[in-house]
Coordinates of C-alpha atoms in Angstrom, one line a residue:
X16 CA 209.5 181.0 1.9
X17 CA 210.8 180.9 5.5
X18 CA 214.2 182.5 6.5
X19 CA 216.7 181.2 8.7
X20 CA 215.7 183.2 11.6
X21 CA 212.3 182.3 11.5
X22 CA 213.0 178.5 10.8
X23 CA 215.5 178.5 13.8
X24 CA 213.1 180.4 16.2
X25 CA 210.1 178.1 15.3
X26 CA 212.3 174.9 15.7
X27 CA 213.6 176.1 19.0
X28 CA 210.2 177.0 20.2
X29 CA 209.0 173.6 19.5
X30 CA 212.2 172.0 21.0
X31 CA 211.5 174.2 24.1
X32 CA 207.6 173.9 24.3
X33 CA 207.2 170.3 23.8
X34 CA 209.1 168.9 26.8
X35 CA 207.1 171.7 29.0
X36 CA 204.0 170.5 27.4
X37 CA 204.8 166.9 28.3
X38 CA 205.8 167.8 31.9
X39 CA 202.5 169.7 32.2
X40 CA 200.5 166.6 30.9
X41 CA 202.8 164.2 33.2
X42 CA 201.9 166.3 36.3
X43 CA 198.2 166.4 35.3
X44 CA 197.4 162.8 34.5
X45 CA 199.0 159.9 36.4
X46 CA 197.7 157.4 33.9
X47 CA 200.0 158.5 31.1
X48 CA 203.3 158.8 33.0
X49 CA 204.8 155.6 31.4
X50 CA 203.8 156.9 27.9
X51 CA 205.2 160.5 28.5
X52 CA 208.3 159.7 30.3
X53 CA 209.5 157.4 27.5
X54 CA 209.1 160.4 25.1
X55 CA 211.2 162.7 27.4
X56 CA 213.8 159.9 27.9
X57 CA 214.1 159.7 24.1
X58 CA 214.7 163.5 23.6
X59 CA 216.8 163.9 26.9
X60 CA 220.3 163.5 25.1
X61 CA 219.4 165.9 22.5
X62 CA 217.9 168.5 25.3
X63 CA 221.2 168.0 27.2
X64 CA 223.3 168.9 24.2
X65 CA 221.3 172.0 23.4
X66 CA 221.5 173.0 26.9
X67 CA 225.2 172.8 26.9
X68 CA 225.6 174.9 23.5
X69 CA 223.1 177.5 24.7
X70 CA 225.0 177.6 28.2
X71 CA 228.4 177.9 26.5
X72 CA 226.7 180.6 24.0
X73 CA 225.3 182.8 27.0
X74 CA 228.4 182.6 29.1
X75 CA 230.6 183.3 25.9
X76 CA 233.6 181.1 27.0
X77 CA 234.2 180.1 23.2
X78 CA 234.3 182.6 20.5
X79 CA 233.5 179.7 17.9
X80 CA 230.2 178.9 19.7
X81 CA 227.9 181.4 17.7
X82 CA 227.5 179.3 14.7
X83 CA 226.7 175.9 16.5
X84 CA 224.1 178.1 18.5
X85 CA 222.1 179.4 15.6
X86 CA 222.6 176.0 13.4
X87 CA 221.5 174.0 16.2
X88 CA 218.0 174.4 16.3
X89 CA 217.2 174.3 12.6
X90 CA 219.2 171.4 11.8
X91 CA 218.3 169.1 14.8
X92 CA 214.4 169.7 14.3
X93 CA 213.9 166.5 12.2
X94 CA 216.0 164.4 14.5
X95 CA 214.4 165.8 17.8
X96 CA 210.7 165.0 16.3
X97 CA 212.1 161.6 15.1
X98 CA 213.5 160.8 18.4
X99 CA 210.0 162.0 20.3
X100 CA 208.1 159.7 17.8
X101 CA 210.5 156.8 18.9
X102 CA 209.8 157.7 22.6
X103 CA 206.2 157.8 22.1
X104 CA 206.3 154.4 20.4
X105 CA 208.3 153.0 23.0
X106 CA 205.9 154.3 25.6
X107 CA 203.0 153.0 23.8
X108 CA 204.7 149.4 23.6
X109 CA 205.5 149.6 27.4
X110 CA 202.1 151.3 28.5
X111 CA 200.8 150.1 32.0
X112 CA 203.6 147.3 32.2
X113 CA 206.6 149.4 33.2
X114 CA 207.6 151.7 36.0
X115 CA 208.0 155.4 35.2
X116 CA 212.0 155.4 35.6
X117 CA 212.3 152.1 33.6
X118 CA 210.1 153.7 30.9
X119 CA 212.4 156.8 30.7
X120 CA 215.5 154.7 30.4
X121 CA 214.3 152.5 27.9
X122 CA 213.2 155.5 25.8
X123 CA 216.5 157.1 26.2
X124 CA 218.4 153.9 25.2
X125 CA 216.2 153.2 22.2
X126 CA 216.7 156.5 20.8
X127 CA 220.4 156.2 21.4
X128 CA 220.6 152.7 19.6
X129 CA 218.6 154.3 16.8
X130 CA 220.8 157.2 16.3
X131 CA 223.8 154.9 16.5
X132 CA 222.1 152.5 13.6
X133 CA 221.5 155.6 11.3
X134 CA 224.9 156.9 11.9
X135 CA 226.4 153.5 11.1
X136 CA 224.4 153.3 8.0
X137 CA 225.5 156.7 6.8
X138 CA 229.1 155.7 7.2
X139 CA 228.6 152.3 5.3
X140 CA 226.7 154.2 2.5
X141 CA 229.2 156.8 2.2
X142 CA 232.3 154.4 2.0

């Protein structure tokens, strides 16, 4: 059975390595840019939250940031992988029909809309 430290470390490694791998593939193969940029666009909001929490943890401005920093990686891995799949799906749908920046923004907007719908469904179900 996995303990919390190993789970958080492996989830954090996945969340850091996947964008670097996508960037490496993006830089290497020009024909897959639309496909990969939509995936990066889909996970970009989550990566920005991760970056902000990590920066606050490293700088140490808030004493209460320890729990969110350690809980962030393990709790968000399912959301991260789901958004990555949404971005890849959007990239597959727009493959070779859109510019690279349009694919990035469509991936980001699609992921945000799906998160909004999921949160709305949770609120409706709980009430």
